[in-house]
CSV table of C-alpha atoms in Angstrom, one decimal:
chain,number,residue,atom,x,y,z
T,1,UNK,CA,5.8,-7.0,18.6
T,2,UNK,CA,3.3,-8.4,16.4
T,3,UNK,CA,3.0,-5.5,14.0
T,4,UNK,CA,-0.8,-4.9,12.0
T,5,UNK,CA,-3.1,-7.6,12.9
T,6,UNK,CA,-6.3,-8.0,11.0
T,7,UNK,CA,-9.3,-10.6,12.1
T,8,UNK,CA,-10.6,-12.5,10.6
T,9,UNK,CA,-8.3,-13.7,7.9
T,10,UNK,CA,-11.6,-15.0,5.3
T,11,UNK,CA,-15.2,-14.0,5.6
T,12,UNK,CA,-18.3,-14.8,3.5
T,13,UNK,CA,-21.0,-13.0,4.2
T,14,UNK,CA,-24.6,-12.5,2.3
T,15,UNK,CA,-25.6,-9.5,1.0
T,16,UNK,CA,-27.4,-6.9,3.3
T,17,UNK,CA,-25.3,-8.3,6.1
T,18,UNK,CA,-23.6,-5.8,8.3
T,19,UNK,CA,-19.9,-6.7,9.9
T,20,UNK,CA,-17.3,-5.3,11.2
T,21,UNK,CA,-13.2,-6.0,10.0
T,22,UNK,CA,-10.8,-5.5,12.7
T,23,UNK,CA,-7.3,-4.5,12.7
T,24,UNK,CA,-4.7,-3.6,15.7
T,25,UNK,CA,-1.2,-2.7,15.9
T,26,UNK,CA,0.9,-2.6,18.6
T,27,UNK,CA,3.8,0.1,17.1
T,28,UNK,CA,2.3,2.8,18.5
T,29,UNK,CA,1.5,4.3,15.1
T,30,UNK,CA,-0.5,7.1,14.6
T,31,UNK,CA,-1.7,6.8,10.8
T,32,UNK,CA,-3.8,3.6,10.3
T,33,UNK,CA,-5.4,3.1,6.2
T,34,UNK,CA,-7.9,0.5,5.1
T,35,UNK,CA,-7.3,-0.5,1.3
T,36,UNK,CA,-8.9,-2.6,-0.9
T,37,UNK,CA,-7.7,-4.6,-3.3
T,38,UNK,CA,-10.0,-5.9,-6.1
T,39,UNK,CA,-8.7,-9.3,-8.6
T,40,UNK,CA,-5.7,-8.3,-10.5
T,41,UNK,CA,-5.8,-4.8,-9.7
T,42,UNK,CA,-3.9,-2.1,-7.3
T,43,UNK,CA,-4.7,-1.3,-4.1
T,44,UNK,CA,-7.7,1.4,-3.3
T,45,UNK,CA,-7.6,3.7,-0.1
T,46,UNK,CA,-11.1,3.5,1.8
T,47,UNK,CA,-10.8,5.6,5.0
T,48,UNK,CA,-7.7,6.5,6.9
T,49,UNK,CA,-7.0,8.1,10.4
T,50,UNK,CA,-4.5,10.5,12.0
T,51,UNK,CA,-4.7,9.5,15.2
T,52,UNK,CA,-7.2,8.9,17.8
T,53,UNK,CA,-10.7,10.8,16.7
T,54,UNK,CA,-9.5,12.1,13.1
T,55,UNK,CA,-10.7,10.2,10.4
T,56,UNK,CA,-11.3,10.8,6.3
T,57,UNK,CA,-12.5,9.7,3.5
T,58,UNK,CA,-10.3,7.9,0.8
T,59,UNK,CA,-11.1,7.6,-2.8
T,60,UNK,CA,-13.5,4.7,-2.3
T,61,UNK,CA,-15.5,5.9,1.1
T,62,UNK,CA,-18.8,4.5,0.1
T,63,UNK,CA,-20.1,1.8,1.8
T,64,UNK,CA,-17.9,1.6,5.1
T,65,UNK,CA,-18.0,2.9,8.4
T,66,UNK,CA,-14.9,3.9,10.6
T,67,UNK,CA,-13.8,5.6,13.8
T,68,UNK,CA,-10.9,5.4,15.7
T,69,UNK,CA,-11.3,5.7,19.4
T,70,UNK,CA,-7.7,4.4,20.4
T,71,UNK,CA,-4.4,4.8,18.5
T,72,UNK,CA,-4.4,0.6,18.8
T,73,UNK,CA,-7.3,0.0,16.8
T,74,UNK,CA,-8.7,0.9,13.3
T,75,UNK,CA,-12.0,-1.2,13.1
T,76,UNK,CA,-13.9,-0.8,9.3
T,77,UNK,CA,-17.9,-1.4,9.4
T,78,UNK,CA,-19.3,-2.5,6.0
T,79,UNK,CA,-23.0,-1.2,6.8
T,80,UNK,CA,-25.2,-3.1,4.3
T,81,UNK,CA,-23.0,-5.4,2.2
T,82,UNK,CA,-22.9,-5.8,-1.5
T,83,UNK,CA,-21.4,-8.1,-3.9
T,84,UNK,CA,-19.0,-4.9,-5.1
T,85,UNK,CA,-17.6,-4.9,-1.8
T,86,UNK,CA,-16.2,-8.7,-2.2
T,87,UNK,CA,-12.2,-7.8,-1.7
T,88,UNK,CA,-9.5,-8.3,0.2
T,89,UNK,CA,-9.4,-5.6,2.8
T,90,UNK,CA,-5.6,-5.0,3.7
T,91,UNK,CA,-5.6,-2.1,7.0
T,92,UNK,CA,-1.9,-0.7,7.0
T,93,UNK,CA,-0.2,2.0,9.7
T,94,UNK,CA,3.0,4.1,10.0
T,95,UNK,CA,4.1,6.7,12.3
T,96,UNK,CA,2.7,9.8,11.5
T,97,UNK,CA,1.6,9.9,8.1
T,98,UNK,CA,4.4,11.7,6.4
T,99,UNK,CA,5.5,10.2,3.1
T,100,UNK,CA,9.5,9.9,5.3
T,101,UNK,CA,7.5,6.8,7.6
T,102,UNK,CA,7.2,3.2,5.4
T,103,UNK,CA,3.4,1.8,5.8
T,104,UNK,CA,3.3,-1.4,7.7
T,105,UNK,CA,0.4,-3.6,6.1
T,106,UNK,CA,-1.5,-6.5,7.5
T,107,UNK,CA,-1.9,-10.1,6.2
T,108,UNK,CA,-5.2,-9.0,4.8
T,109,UNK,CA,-8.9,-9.8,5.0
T,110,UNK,CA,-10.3,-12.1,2.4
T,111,UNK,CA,-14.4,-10.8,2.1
T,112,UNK,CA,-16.5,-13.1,-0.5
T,113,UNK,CA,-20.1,-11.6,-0.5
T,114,UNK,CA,-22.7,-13.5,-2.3
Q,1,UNK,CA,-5.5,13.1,-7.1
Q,2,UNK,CA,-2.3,12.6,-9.1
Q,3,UNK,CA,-1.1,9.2,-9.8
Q,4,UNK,CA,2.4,7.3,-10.6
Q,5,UNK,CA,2.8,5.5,-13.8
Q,6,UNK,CA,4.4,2.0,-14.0
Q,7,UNK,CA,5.2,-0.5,-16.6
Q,8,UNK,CA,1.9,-3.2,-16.2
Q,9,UNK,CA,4.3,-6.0,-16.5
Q,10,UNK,CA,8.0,-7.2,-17.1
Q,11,UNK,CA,9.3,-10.4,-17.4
Q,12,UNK,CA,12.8,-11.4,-16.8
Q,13,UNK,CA,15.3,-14.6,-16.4
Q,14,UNK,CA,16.8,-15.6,-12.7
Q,15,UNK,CA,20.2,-13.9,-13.0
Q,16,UNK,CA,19.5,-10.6,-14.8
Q,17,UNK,CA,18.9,-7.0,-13.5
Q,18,UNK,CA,15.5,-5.6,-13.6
Q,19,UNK,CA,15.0,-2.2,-13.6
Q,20,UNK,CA,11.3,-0.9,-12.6
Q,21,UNK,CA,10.6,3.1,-13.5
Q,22,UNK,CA,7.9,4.9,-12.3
Q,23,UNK,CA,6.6,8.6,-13.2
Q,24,UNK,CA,5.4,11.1,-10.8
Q,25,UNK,CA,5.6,14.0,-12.6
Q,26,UNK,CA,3.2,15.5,-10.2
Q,27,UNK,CA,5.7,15.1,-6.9
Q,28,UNK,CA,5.5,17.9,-4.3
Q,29,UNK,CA,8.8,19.4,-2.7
Q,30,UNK,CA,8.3,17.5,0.7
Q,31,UNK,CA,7.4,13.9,-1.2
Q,32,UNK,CA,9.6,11.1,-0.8
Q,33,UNK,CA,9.4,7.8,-2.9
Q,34,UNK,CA,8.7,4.6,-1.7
Q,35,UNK,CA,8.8,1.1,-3.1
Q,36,UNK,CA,6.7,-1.8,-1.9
Q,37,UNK,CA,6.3,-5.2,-3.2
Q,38,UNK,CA,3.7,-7.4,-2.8
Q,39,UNK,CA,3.4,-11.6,-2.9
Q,40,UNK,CA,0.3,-13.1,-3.6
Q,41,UNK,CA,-2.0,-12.9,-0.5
Q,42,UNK,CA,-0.2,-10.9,1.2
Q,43,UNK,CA,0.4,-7.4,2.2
Q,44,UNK,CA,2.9,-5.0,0.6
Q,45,UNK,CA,6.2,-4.7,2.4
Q,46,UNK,CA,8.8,-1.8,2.4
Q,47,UNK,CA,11.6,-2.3,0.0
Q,48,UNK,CA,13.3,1.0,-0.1
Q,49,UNK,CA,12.6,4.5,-0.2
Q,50,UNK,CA,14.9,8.0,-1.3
Q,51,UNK,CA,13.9,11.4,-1.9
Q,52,UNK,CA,16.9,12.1,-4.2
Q,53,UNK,CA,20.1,10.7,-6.1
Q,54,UNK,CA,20.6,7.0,-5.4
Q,55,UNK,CA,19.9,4.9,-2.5
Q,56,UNK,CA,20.6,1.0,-1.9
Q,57,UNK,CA,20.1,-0.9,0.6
Q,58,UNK,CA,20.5,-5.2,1.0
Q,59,UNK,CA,17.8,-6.0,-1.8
Q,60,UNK,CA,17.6,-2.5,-4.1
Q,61,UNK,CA,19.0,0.2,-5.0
Q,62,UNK,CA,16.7,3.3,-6.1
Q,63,UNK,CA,17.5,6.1,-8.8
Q,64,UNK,CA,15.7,9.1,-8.5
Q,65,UNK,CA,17.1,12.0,-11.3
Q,66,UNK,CA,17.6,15.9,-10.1
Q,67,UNK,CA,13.9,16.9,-11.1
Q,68,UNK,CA,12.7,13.9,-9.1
Q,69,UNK,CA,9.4,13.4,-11.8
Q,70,UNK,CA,10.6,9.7,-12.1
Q,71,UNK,CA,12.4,7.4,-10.0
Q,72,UNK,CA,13.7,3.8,-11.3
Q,73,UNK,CA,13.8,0.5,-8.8
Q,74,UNK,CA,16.5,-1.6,-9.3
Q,75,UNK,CA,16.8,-5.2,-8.3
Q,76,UNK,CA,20.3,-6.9,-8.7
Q,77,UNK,CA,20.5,-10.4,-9.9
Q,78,UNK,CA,16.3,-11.4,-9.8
Q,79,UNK,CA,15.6,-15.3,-8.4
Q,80,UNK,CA,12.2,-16.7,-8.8
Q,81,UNK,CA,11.6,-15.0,-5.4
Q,82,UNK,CA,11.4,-11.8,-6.8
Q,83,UNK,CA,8.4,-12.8,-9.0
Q,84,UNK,CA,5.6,-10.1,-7.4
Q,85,UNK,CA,4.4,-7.0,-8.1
Q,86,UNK,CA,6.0,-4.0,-7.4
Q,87,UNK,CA,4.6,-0.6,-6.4
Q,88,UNK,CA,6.2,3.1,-6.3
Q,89,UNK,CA,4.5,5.6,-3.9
Q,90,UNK,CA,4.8,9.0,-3.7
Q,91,UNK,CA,2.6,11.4,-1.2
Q,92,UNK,CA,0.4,12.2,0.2
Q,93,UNK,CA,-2.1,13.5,-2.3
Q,94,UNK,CA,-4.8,16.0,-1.9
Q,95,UNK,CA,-4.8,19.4,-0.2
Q,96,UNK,CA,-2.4,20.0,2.6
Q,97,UNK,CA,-3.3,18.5,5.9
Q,98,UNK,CA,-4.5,15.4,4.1
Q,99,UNK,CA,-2.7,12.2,4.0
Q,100,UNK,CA,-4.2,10.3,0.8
Q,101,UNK,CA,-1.8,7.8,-0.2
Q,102,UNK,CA,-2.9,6.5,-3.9
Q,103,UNK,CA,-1.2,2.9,-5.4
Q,104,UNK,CA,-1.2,2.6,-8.8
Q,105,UNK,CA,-1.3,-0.1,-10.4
Q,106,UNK,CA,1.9,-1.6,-9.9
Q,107,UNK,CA,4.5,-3.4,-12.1
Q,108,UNK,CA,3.9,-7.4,-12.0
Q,109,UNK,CA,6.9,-8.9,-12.1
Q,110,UNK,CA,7.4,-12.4,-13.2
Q,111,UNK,CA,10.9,-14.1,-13.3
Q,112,UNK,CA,11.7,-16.9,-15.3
Q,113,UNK,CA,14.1,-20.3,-14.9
């Protein structure tokens, strides 16, 4: 059982460069979150899912692509990239979204942008 | 969308009990409280969670008063290990039928020798 699994663990990238972050688990989990987490500071919900098809907007949406077209994966698409969006991305899951189920995070996705 | 509130920092020597509260005076009926904590470069990772009273568990225990607006982590005899920071997470927020989960900004924790 390897849990949340995100790939790649660093990526540099130059601005107006498209990619896409990737992140699997293998619970069986129907919630799946993409945070980010700025330098000293909290973590920020981007985009989150409730399952396979159903996906909204967090409080800091702009910018990133999702979609969720298996309950294994949660892939996030930065579309045009920008020095802002240099972060480590952390994608998390739990069972069902209910504040009962503990979030399971990932080791986290370390994005420089220059 | 509602927040909790959290000390910014504590320090504290190896030995001693810390006590972490958080405020969530906006907490629906249906909300429980969860604690994570978080090591440099890593993820957060469940420490305990409640909905009332007290709960402990191995590593915490957790306060939570009758009117359930606060909540109060409690970590027994702190090591150098413990140094991280510590979040309390109550939700979701938004309208029903969303599930917005919002961090604050956590309590960093540092322990001293």
């Amino acid at each position: 059982n390897a849990g949340v699994t995100q790939t790649p663990k660093f990526q540099v990238l130059k601005t107006g460069q498209s990619m896409t972050l990737q992140c699997a688990q293998d619970m069986n989990h129907e919630y799946m979150s993409w945070y980010r987490q700025d330098p000293g500071m909290g973590l920020r919900l981007i985009h989150y899912s409730v399952g396979a098809g159903i996906t909204d907007q967090g409080e800091v949406p702009n910018g990133y692509n999702v979609s969720r077209s298996t309950t294994e994966d949660f892939p996030l698409r930065l579309l045009s990239a920008a020095p802002s969006q240099t972060s480590v991305y952390f994608c998390a899951s739990s069972y069902d979204g209910s504040s009962y189920n503990e979030q399971f995070f990932g080791p986290g996705t370390r994005l420089t942008v220059l | 969308l509602a927040k909790t509130t959290q000390p910014i920092s504590m320090d504290s020597y190896e030995g001693q009990e810390v006590n972490i509260t958080c405020s969530h005076n906006n907490i629906a009926t249906n909300d429980y409280i969860t604690w994570y904590q978080q090591f440099p470069s890593q993820g957060p990772r469940f420490i305990i969670q409640g909905y009332k009273t007290k709960v402990t568990n191995e590593v915490a225990s957790l306060f939570i008063p009758a009117d359930r607006k606060s909540s109060t982590l409690s970590l027994p005899r702190v090591s150098l290990s413990d140094t991280a920071v510590y979040y309390c997470l109550v939700g979701p927020r938004g309208t029903s039928g969303t599930y917005k989960y919002i961090f604050g900004t956590g309590t960093r924790l540092k322990v001293l020798a």
